[in-house]
Amino acid sequence: MPVVAGLAVLAAAVMGGCESDELEAAMAEPAATVTSLAPVCAQEAKPVALPGSFPSQAALPDTYVVTRVEARSQGRTVVTAVSPKPFAQTLADMQKAYATRGWTASEGEVEERDAESNFSGNGLRGRWAVREMPECTGNTSVSVLIGK
């Protein structure tokens, strides 16, 4: 399954269903120039720079390799990355990073191999997702959608 398609994440409280549906639709929305990509393991990943407008509070942990940045409708940005860590460790990293940088998690779920969460704070809102990568043992895909 392509990394771009493998979007998932964690959360705590429950948020309104409309907002969740809107964020899920935006996360799944195909970019105009996107083609399906094969999964890339962390050791082979070619890093891509985050745009200057991407908020530092939403930055991924340092060991993660950003592999794709996409502009979406309504000024949203989707960042796709690969973590060189197993799913459980990656999930804990994401939870800690976002919880300590002024974000409030909402409407999310954690399953055996994937997790997802909406978040808001710092004048923005978004959704992050993590998914185990069976084709890359010990690696996890990470996606973050952020916008106003």
Short mmCIF file of N, CA and C in Angstrom, two decimals:
data_model
loop_
_atom_site.label_atom_id
_atom_site.label_comp_id
_atom_site.label_asym_id
_atom_site.label_seq_id
_atom_site.Cartn_x
_atom_site.Cartn_y
_atom_site.Cartn_z
N MET A 1 0.85 -1.18 0.00
CA MET A 1 0.00 0.00 0.00
C MET A 1 0.89 1.24 0.00
N PRO A 2 0.65 2.22 -0.86
CA PRO A 2 1.49 3.42 -0.93
C PRO A 2 1.49 4.18 0.38
N VAL A 3 2.64 4.81 0.67
CA VAL A 3 2.77 5.60 1.88
C VAL A 3 1.72 6.70 1.91
N VAL A 4 1.48 7.34 0.75
CA VAL A 4 0.49 8.41 0.69
C VAL A 4 -0.88 7.90 1.11
N ALA A 5 -1.21 6.67 0.73
CA ALA A 5 -2.50 6.10 1.09
C ALA A 5 -2.52 5.64 2.55
N GLY A 6 -1.35 5.40 3.13
CA GLY A 6 -1.29 4.89 4.49
C GLY A 6 -1.30 6.01 5.51
N LEU A 7 -2.42 6.66 5.71
CA LEU A 7 -2.52 7.77 6.65
C LEU A 7 -3.31 7.32 7.88
N ALA A 8 -2.76 7.55 9.10
CA ALA A 8 -3.49 7.20 10.31
C ALA A 8 -2.89 7.79 11.58
N VAL A 9 -3.66 7.96 12.75
CA VAL A 9 -3.13 8.59 13.97
C VAL A 9 -3.94 8.44 15.26
N LEU A 10 -3.54 9.11 16.40
CA LEU A 10 -4.14 8.94 17.73
C LEU A 10 -4.84 10.16 18.30
N ALA A 11 -5.69 9.96 19.37
CA ALA A 11 -6.31 11.11 20.02
C ALA A 11 -6.91 10.80 21.37
N ALA A 12 -7.50 11.84 21.99
CA ALA A 12 -8.07 11.69 23.32
C ALA A 12 -9.56 11.99 23.34
N ALA A 13 -9.95 13.25 23.28
CA ALA A 13 -11.36 13.66 23.40
C ALA A 13 -12.13 13.47 22.10
N VAL A 14 -13.42 13.72 22.13
CA VAL A 14 -14.24 13.57 20.93
C VAL A 14 -14.63 14.95 20.40
N MET A 15 -14.48 15.13 19.10
CA MET A 15 -14.79 16.39 18.45
C MET A 15 -16.02 16.20 17.57
N GLY A 16 -16.60 17.26 17.07
CA GLY A 16 -17.79 17.17 16.22
C GLY A 16 -17.55 16.34 14.97
N GLY A 17 -18.54 15.55 14.56
CA GLY A 17 -18.44 14.68 13.40
C GLY A 17 -18.21 15.42 12.11
N CYS A 18 -18.80 16.60 11.93
CA CYS A 18 -18.62 17.38 10.70
C CYS A 18 -17.15 17.71 10.49
N GLU A 19 -16.50 18.19 11.53
CA GLU A 19 -15.09 18.56 11.41
C GLU A 19 -14.24 17.35 11.07
N SER A 20 -14.52 16.21 11.70
CA SER A 20 -13.78 15.00 11.42
C SER A 20 -13.94 14.58 9.97
N ASP A 21 -15.18 14.59 9.47
CA ASP A 21 -15.43 14.22 8.09
C ASP A 21 -14.69 15.16 7.14
N GLU A 22 -14.72 16.46 7.45
CA GLU A 22 -14.04 17.45 6.61
C GLU A 22 -12.53 17.21 6.59
N LEU A 23 -11.93 16.93 7.75
CA LEU A 23 -10.50 16.68 7.81
C LEU A 23 -10.13 15.39 7.10
N GLU A 24 -10.93 14.35 7.28
CA GLU A 24 -10.65 13.09 6.60
C GLU A 24 -10.73 13.26 5.09
N ALA A 25 -11.72 14.01 4.62
CA ALA A 25 -11.85 14.25 3.18
C ALA A 25 -10.65 15.03 2.66
N ALA A 26 -10.20 16.03 3.40
CA ALA A 26 -9.05 16.82 2.97
C ALA A 26 -7.78 15.97 2.95
N MET A 27 -7.63 15.07 3.92
CA MET A 27 -6.45 14.21 3.97
C MET A 27 -6.45 13.27 2.77
N ALA A 28 -7.62 12.80 2.36
CA ALA A 28 -7.72 11.84 1.26
C ALA A 28 -7.75 12.52 -0.11
N GLU A 29 -8.00 13.82 -0.14
CA GLU A 29 -8.11 14.55 -1.40
C GLU A 29 -6.84 14.42 -2.22
N PRO A 30 -6.93 13.97 -3.44
CA PRO A 30 -5.72 13.84 -4.25
C PRO A 30 -5.24 15.21 -4.73
N ALA A 31 -3.94 15.42 -4.69
CA ALA A 31 -3.37 16.64 -5.24
C ALA A 31 -3.37 16.51 -6.76
N ALA A 32 -3.39 17.62 -7.44
CA ALA A 32 -3.50 17.63 -8.90
C ALA A 32 -2.37 16.87 -9.58
N THR A 33 -1.17 16.90 -9.01
CA THR A 33 -0.02 16.29 -9.68
C THR A 33 0.47 15.02 -9.00
N VAL A 34 -0.34 14.47 -8.09
CA VAL A 34 0.10 13.30 -7.34
C VAL A 34 -0.11 12.02 -8.14
N THR A 35 0.90 11.19 -8.13
CA THR A 35 0.77 9.85 -8.70
C THR A 35 1.00 8.88 -7.55
N SER A 36 0.56 7.66 -7.70
CA SER A 36 0.73 6.67 -6.66
C SER A 36 2.22 6.37 -6.47
N LEU A 37 2.64 6.33 -5.22
CA LEU A 37 4.04 6.10 -4.91
C LEU A 37 4.21 4.79 -4.16
N ALA A 38 5.29 4.10 -4.43
CA ALA A 38 5.61 2.90 -3.68
C ALA A 38 6.17 3.33 -2.33
N PRO A 39 5.99 2.52 -1.30
CA PRO A 39 6.53 2.85 0.02
C PRO A 39 8.05 2.99 -0.04
N VAL A 40 8.56 3.91 0.75
CA VAL A 40 10.00 4.13 0.83
C VAL A 40 10.41 3.89 2.28
N CYS A 41 11.37 3.00 2.49
CA CYS A 41 11.87 2.74 3.83
C CYS A 41 12.80 3.88 4.26
N ALA A 42 12.93 4.07 5.56
CA ALA A 42 13.70 5.20 6.10
C ALA A 42 15.13 5.26 5.58
N GLN A 43 15.80 4.12 5.49
CA GLN A 43 17.21 4.16 5.08
C GLN A 43 17.39 4.54 3.62
N GLU A 44 16.37 4.36 2.78
CA GLU A 44 16.46 4.75 1.36
C GLU A 44 15.76 6.07 1.06
N ALA A 45 15.07 6.63 2.02
CA ALA A 45 14.27 7.83 1.80
C ALA A 45 15.14 9.04 1.47
N LYS A 46 14.68 9.81 0.49
CA LYS A 46 15.34 11.06 0.10
C LYS A 46 14.57 12.20 0.77
N PRO A 47 15.22 12.93 1.69
CA PRO A 47 14.51 13.98 2.41
C PRO A 47 14.08 15.14 1.52
N VAL A 48 12.91 15.68 1.84
CA VAL A 48 12.34 16.84 1.17
C VAL A 48 12.19 17.92 2.24
N ALA A 49 12.51 19.15 1.90
CA ALA A 49 12.42 20.25 2.86
C ALA A 49 10.97 20.66 3.09
N LEU A 50 10.66 21.01 4.32
CA LEU A 50 9.34 21.56 4.64
C LEU A 50 9.29 22.99 4.13
N PRO A 51 8.12 23.44 3.68
CA PRO A 51 8.02 24.83 3.24
C PRO A 51 8.23 25.77 4.43
N GLY A 52 8.73 26.96 4.16
CA GLY A 52 8.97 27.94 5.22
C GLY A 52 7.72 28.29 5.99
N SER A 53 6.56 28.13 5.36
CA SER A 53 5.29 28.47 6.01
C SER A 53 4.80 27.37 6.95
N PHE A 54 5.44 26.20 6.95
CA PHE A 54 4.98 25.11 7.80
C PHE A 54 5.32 25.45 9.25
N PRO A 55 4.32 25.39 10.15
CA PRO A 55 4.56 25.81 11.55
C PRO A 55 5.54 24.89 12.28
N SER A 56 6.48 25.49 12.97
CA SER A 56 7.48 24.70 13.69
C SER A 56 6.85 23.82 14.76
N GLN A 57 5.71 24.25 15.32
CA GLN A 57 5.03 23.44 16.34
C GLN A 57 4.51 22.12 15.77
N ALA A 58 4.37 22.02 14.46
CA ALA A 58 3.86 20.80 13.83
C ALA A 58 4.98 19.96 13.21
N ALA A 59 6.21 20.39 13.39
CA ALA A 59 7.34 19.65 12.81
C ALA A 59 7.39 18.23 13.38
N LEU A 60 7.82 17.32 12.56
CA LEU A 60 7.96 15.92 12.98
C LEU A 60 9.25 15.74 13.76
N PRO A 61 9.34 14.70 14.57
CA PRO A 61 10.59 14.44 15.29
C PRO A 61 11.80 14.38 14.35
N ASP A 62 12.95 14.77 14.85
CA ASP A 62 14.17 14.91 14.04
C ASP A 62 14.58 13.67 13.26
N THR A 63 14.34 12.49 13.78
CA THR A 63 14.80 11.28 13.09
C THR A 63 13.89 10.85 11.94
N TYR A 64 12.74 11.50 11.79
CA TYR A 64 11.81 11.15 10.72
C TYR A 64 12.26 11.81 9.43
N VAL A 65 12.06 11.13 8.32
CA VAL A 65 12.47 11.66 7.01
C VAL A 65 11.23 12.10 6.25
N VAL A 66 11.12 13.41 6.02
CA VAL A 66 10.01 13.94 5.23
C VAL A 66 10.26 13.56 3.78
N THR A 67 9.31 12.87 3.15
CA THR A 67 9.49 12.39 1.79
C THR A 67 8.60 13.09 0.77
N ARG A 68 7.61 13.83 1.24
CA ARG A 68 6.68 14.49 0.32
C ARG A 68 5.97 15.63 1.04
N VAL A 69 5.78 16.71 0.32
CA VAL A 69 4.99 17.84 0.81
C VAL A 69 4.02 18.20 -0.30
N GLU A 70 2.74 18.29 0.03
CA GLU A 70 1.71 18.60 -0.97
C GLU A 70 0.87 19.78 -0.52
N ALA A 71 0.63 20.70 -1.43
CA ALA A 71 -0.31 21.79 -1.17
C ALA A 71 -1.70 21.26 -1.49
N ARG A 72 -2.65 21.50 -0.61
CA ARG A 72 -4.02 21.06 -0.81
C ARG A 72 -4.94 22.27 -0.85
N SER A 73 -6.22 22.03 -1.07
CA SER A 73 -7.20 23.10 -1.14
C SER A 73 -7.27 23.86 0.18
N GLN A 74 -7.76 25.07 0.11
CA GLN A 74 -7.99 25.92 1.27
C GLN A 74 -6.73 26.17 2.09
N GLY A 75 -5.57 26.24 1.44
CA GLY A 75 -4.32 26.55 2.12
C GLY A 75 -3.79 25.46 3.03
N ARG A 76 -4.25 24.25 2.86
CA ARG A 76 -3.78 23.15 3.69
C ARG A 76 -2.52 22.53 3.08
N THR A 77 -1.74 21.92 3.96
CA THR A 77 -0.51 21.23 3.55
C THR A 77 -0.52 19.83 4.11
N VAL A 78 -0.12 18.86 3.29
CA VAL A 78 0.04 17.49 3.75
C VAL A 78 1.53 17.14 3.67
N VAL A 79 2.04 16.65 4.78
CA VAL A 79 3.43 16.22 4.86
C VAL A 79 3.42 14.72 5.07
N THR A 80 4.18 14.01 4.26
CA THR A 80 4.32 12.56 4.38
C THR A 80 5.77 12.28 4.77
N ALA A 81 5.96 11.37 5.71
CA ALA A 81 7.30 11.06 6.19
C ALA A 81 7.38 9.58 6.54
N VAL A 82 8.59 9.13 6.80
CA VAL A 82 8.81 7.77 7.28
C VAL A 82 9.64 7.87 8.56
N SER A 83 9.19 7.14 9.57
CA SER A 83 9.91 7.06 10.83
C SER A 83 10.76 5.80 10.82
N PRO A 84 12.00 5.89 11.29
CA PRO A 84 12.85 4.70 11.34
C PRO A 84 12.55 3.84 12.57
N LYS A 85 11.42 4.11 13.21
CA LYS A 85 11.06 3.41 14.44
C LYS A 85 9.80 2.56 14.23
N PRO A 86 9.62 1.54 15.06
CA PRO A 86 8.41 0.72 14.98
C PRO A 86 7.16 1.55 15.31
N PHE A 87 6.02 1.02 14.95
CA PHE A 87 4.74 1.72 15.11
C PHE A 87 4.53 2.27 16.53
N ALA A 88 4.65 1.43 17.56
CA ALA A 88 4.36 1.87 18.93
C ALA A 88 5.25 3.03 19.36
N GLN A 89 6.51 2.99 18.99
CA GLN A 89 7.44 4.07 19.34
C GLN A 89 7.11 5.35 18.56
N THR A 90 6.78 5.20 17.30
CA THR A 90 6.41 6.35 16.47
C THR A 90 5.15 7.00 17.01
N LEU A 91 4.17 6.20 17.37
CA LEU A 91 2.93 6.72 17.94
C LEU A 91 3.23 7.51 19.21
N ALA A 92 4.03 6.96 20.09
CA ALA A 92 4.39 7.65 21.34
C ALA A 92 5.12 8.96 21.04
N ASP A 93 6.01 8.95 20.06
CA ASP A 93 6.72 10.18 19.66
C ASP A 93 5.75 11.26 19.21
N MET A 94 4.80 10.87 18.35
CA MET A 94 3.84 11.84 17.82
C MET A 94 2.94 12.37 18.92
N GLN A 95 2.47 11.51 19.78
CA GLN A 95 1.62 11.95 20.88
C GLN A 95 2.35 12.95 21.76
N LYS A 96 3.57 12.63 22.11
CA LYS A 96 4.35 13.50 22.99
C LYS A 96 4.68 14.83 22.30
N ALA A 97 5.14 14.76 21.06
CA ALA A 97 5.53 15.98 20.34
C ALA A 97 4.37 16.94 20.22
N TYR A 98 3.21 16.45 19.84
CA TYR A 98 2.07 17.33 19.63
C TYR A 98 1.46 17.80 20.96
N ALA A 99 1.46 16.95 21.97
CA ALA A 99 0.90 17.32 23.27
C ALA A 99 1.73 18.41 23.96
N THR A 100 3.01 18.45 23.69
CA THR A 100 3.89 19.42 24.37
C THR A 100 4.11 20.70 23.58
N ARG A 101 3.46 20.84 22.44
CA ARG A 101 3.66 22.03 21.60
C ARG A 101 2.39 22.85 21.39
N GLY A 102 1.45 22.74 22.30
CA GLY A 102 0.26 23.57 22.22
C GLY A 102 -0.88 23.02 21.39
N TRP A 103 -0.86 21.73 21.09
CA TRP A 103 -1.95 21.11 20.32
C TRP A 103 -2.86 20.33 21.25
N THR A 104 -4.14 20.29 20.92
CA THR A 104 -5.10 19.47 21.65
C THR A 104 -5.60 18.40 20.70
N ALA A 105 -5.43 17.15 21.09
CA ALA A 105 -5.87 16.03 20.26
C ALA A 105 -7.37 15.81 20.44
N SER A 106 -8.02 15.33 19.39
CA SER A 106 -9.45 15.04 19.45
C SER A 106 -9.81 14.00 18.41
N GLU A 107 -10.93 13.39 18.60
CA GLU A 107 -11.48 12.41 17.68
C GLU A 107 -10.41 11.59 16.96
N GLY A 108 -9.89 10.63 17.65
CA GLY A 108 -8.89 9.76 17.06
C GLY A 108 -9.09 8.34 17.53
N GLU A 109 -8.27 7.47 17.01
CA GLU A 109 -8.34 6.08 17.42
C GLU A 109 -6.99 5.42 17.23
N VAL A 110 -6.77 4.40 18.02
CA VAL A 110 -5.55 3.61 17.90
C VAL A 110 -5.97 2.17 17.67
N GLU A 111 -5.43 1.59 16.62
CA GLU A 111 -5.66 0.18 16.33
C GLU A 111 -4.33 -0.55 16.39
N GLU A 112 -4.32 -1.80 16.05
CA GLU A 112 -3.10 -2.61 16.18
C GLU A 112 -1.95 -2.09 15.32
N ARG A 113 -2.24 -1.63 14.11
CA ARG A 113 -1.16 -1.24 13.19
C ARG A 113 -1.29 0.19 12.66
N ASP A 114 -2.30 0.92 13.14
CA ASP A 114 -2.42 2.30 12.70
C ASP A 114 -3.16 3.12 13.75
N ALA A 115 -2.99 4.42 13.67
CA ALA A 115 -3.64 5.33 14.60
C ALA A 115 -3.82 6.67 13.91
N GLU A 116 -4.79 7.44 14.38
CA GLU A 116 -5.03 8.75 13.78
C GLU A 116 -5.66 9.68 14.80
N SER A 117 -5.49 10.98 14.56
CA SER A 117 -6.06 11.96 15.47
C SER A 117 -6.21 13.30 14.77
N ASN A 118 -7.30 13.97 15.09
CA ASN A 118 -7.42 15.38 14.73
C ASN A 118 -6.68 16.15 15.81
N PHE A 119 -6.28 17.36 15.51
CA PHE A 119 -5.65 18.21 16.51
C PHE A 119 -5.96 19.66 16.18
N SER A 120 -5.89 20.50 17.20
CA SER A 120 -6.08 21.93 16.98
C SER A 120 -5.25 22.68 18.01
N GLY A 121 -4.97 23.93 17.69
CA GLY A 121 -4.18 24.79 18.57
C GLY A 121 -3.30 25.67 17.73
N ASN A 122 -2.63 26.61 18.36
CA ASN A 122 -1.70 27.49 17.65
C ASN A 122 -2.37 28.18 16.46
N GLY A 123 -3.69 28.39 16.55
CA GLY A 123 -4.43 29.05 15.48
C GLY A 123 -4.68 28.18 14.25
N LEU A 124 -4.41 26.88 14.36
CA LEU A 124 -4.56 25.97 13.23
C LEU A 124 -5.27 24.70 13.68
N ARG A 125 -5.60 23.87 12.72
CA ARG A 125 -6.13 22.55 13.02
C ARG A 125 -5.63 21.59 11.96
N GLY A 126 -5.73 20.32 12.27
CA GLY A 126 -5.26 19.33 11.31
C GLY A 126 -5.55 17.91 11.75
N ARG A 127 -4.85 17.01 11.11
CA ARG A 127 -5.01 15.58 11.37
C ARG A 127 -3.66 14.92 11.13
N TRP A 128 -3.28 14.02 12.01
CA TRP A 128 -2.07 13.25 11.76
C TRP A 128 -2.40 11.77 11.81
N ALA A 129 -1.57 11.00 11.13
CA ALA A 129 -1.79 9.57 11.03
C ALA A 129 -0.46 8.84 11.03
N VAL A 130 -0.45 7.68 11.65
CA VAL A 130 0.74 6.81 11.60
C VAL A 130 0.27 5.42 11.22
N ARG A 131 1.08 4.72 10.45
CA ARG A 131 0.71 3.38 9.99
C ARG A 131 1.96 2.51 9.90
N GLU A 132 1.84 1.32 10.43
CA GLU A 132 2.92 0.34 10.33
C GLU A 132 3.22 0.08 8.86
N MET A 133 4.49 -0.15 8.54
CA MET A 133 4.90 -0.43 7.16
C MET A 133 5.45 -1.85 7.08
N PRO A 134 4.61 -2.84 6.76
CA PRO A 134 5.08 -4.23 6.73
C PRO A 134 6.20 -4.45 5.72
N GLU A 135 6.23 -3.64 4.66
CA GLU A 135 7.28 -3.79 3.65
C GLU A 135 8.62 -3.20 4.09
N CYS A 136 8.63 -2.49 5.22
CA CYS A 136 9.85 -1.87 5.76
C CYS A 136 9.89 -2.19 7.25
N THR A 137 10.38 -3.34 7.60
CA THR A 137 10.39 -3.80 8.99
C THR A 137 10.96 -2.73 9.92
N GLY A 138 10.19 -2.43 10.97
CA GLY A 138 10.64 -1.46 11.96
C GLY A 138 10.41 -0.01 11.57
N ASN A 139 9.81 0.24 10.43
CA ASN A 139 9.53 1.61 9.98
C ASN A 139 8.03 1.88 10.08
N THR A 140 7.69 3.15 10.13
CA THR A 140 6.30 3.56 10.23
C THR A 140 6.07 4.77 9.34
N SER A 141 4.98 4.79 8.58
CA SER A 141 4.65 5.96 7.77
C SER A 141 3.92 6.97 8.66
N VAL A 142 4.15 8.24 8.38
CA VAL A 142 3.54 9.33 9.14
C VAL A 142 3.04 10.36 8.15
N SER A 143 1.81 10.83 8.36
CA SER A 143 1.25 11.88 7.53
C SER A 143 0.63 12.94 8.43
N VAL A 144 0.80 14.19 8.03
CA VAL A 144 0.22 15.30 8.79
C VAL A 144 -0.46 16.23 7.80
N LEU A 145 -1.72 16.54 8.06
CA LEU A 145 -2.48 17.53 7.31
C LEU A 145 -2.65 18.72 8.24
N ILE A 146 -2.33 19.93 7.78
CA ILE A 146 -2.49 21.10 8.64
C ILE A 146 -2.98 22.29 7.84
N GLY A 147 -3.80 23.09 8.45
CA GLY A 147 -4.33 24.29 7.82
C GLY A 147 -5.18 25.05 8.80
N LYS A 148 -5.87 26.06 8.31
CA LYS A 148 -6.74 26.88 9.19
C LYS A 148 -8.09 26.29 9.34
#
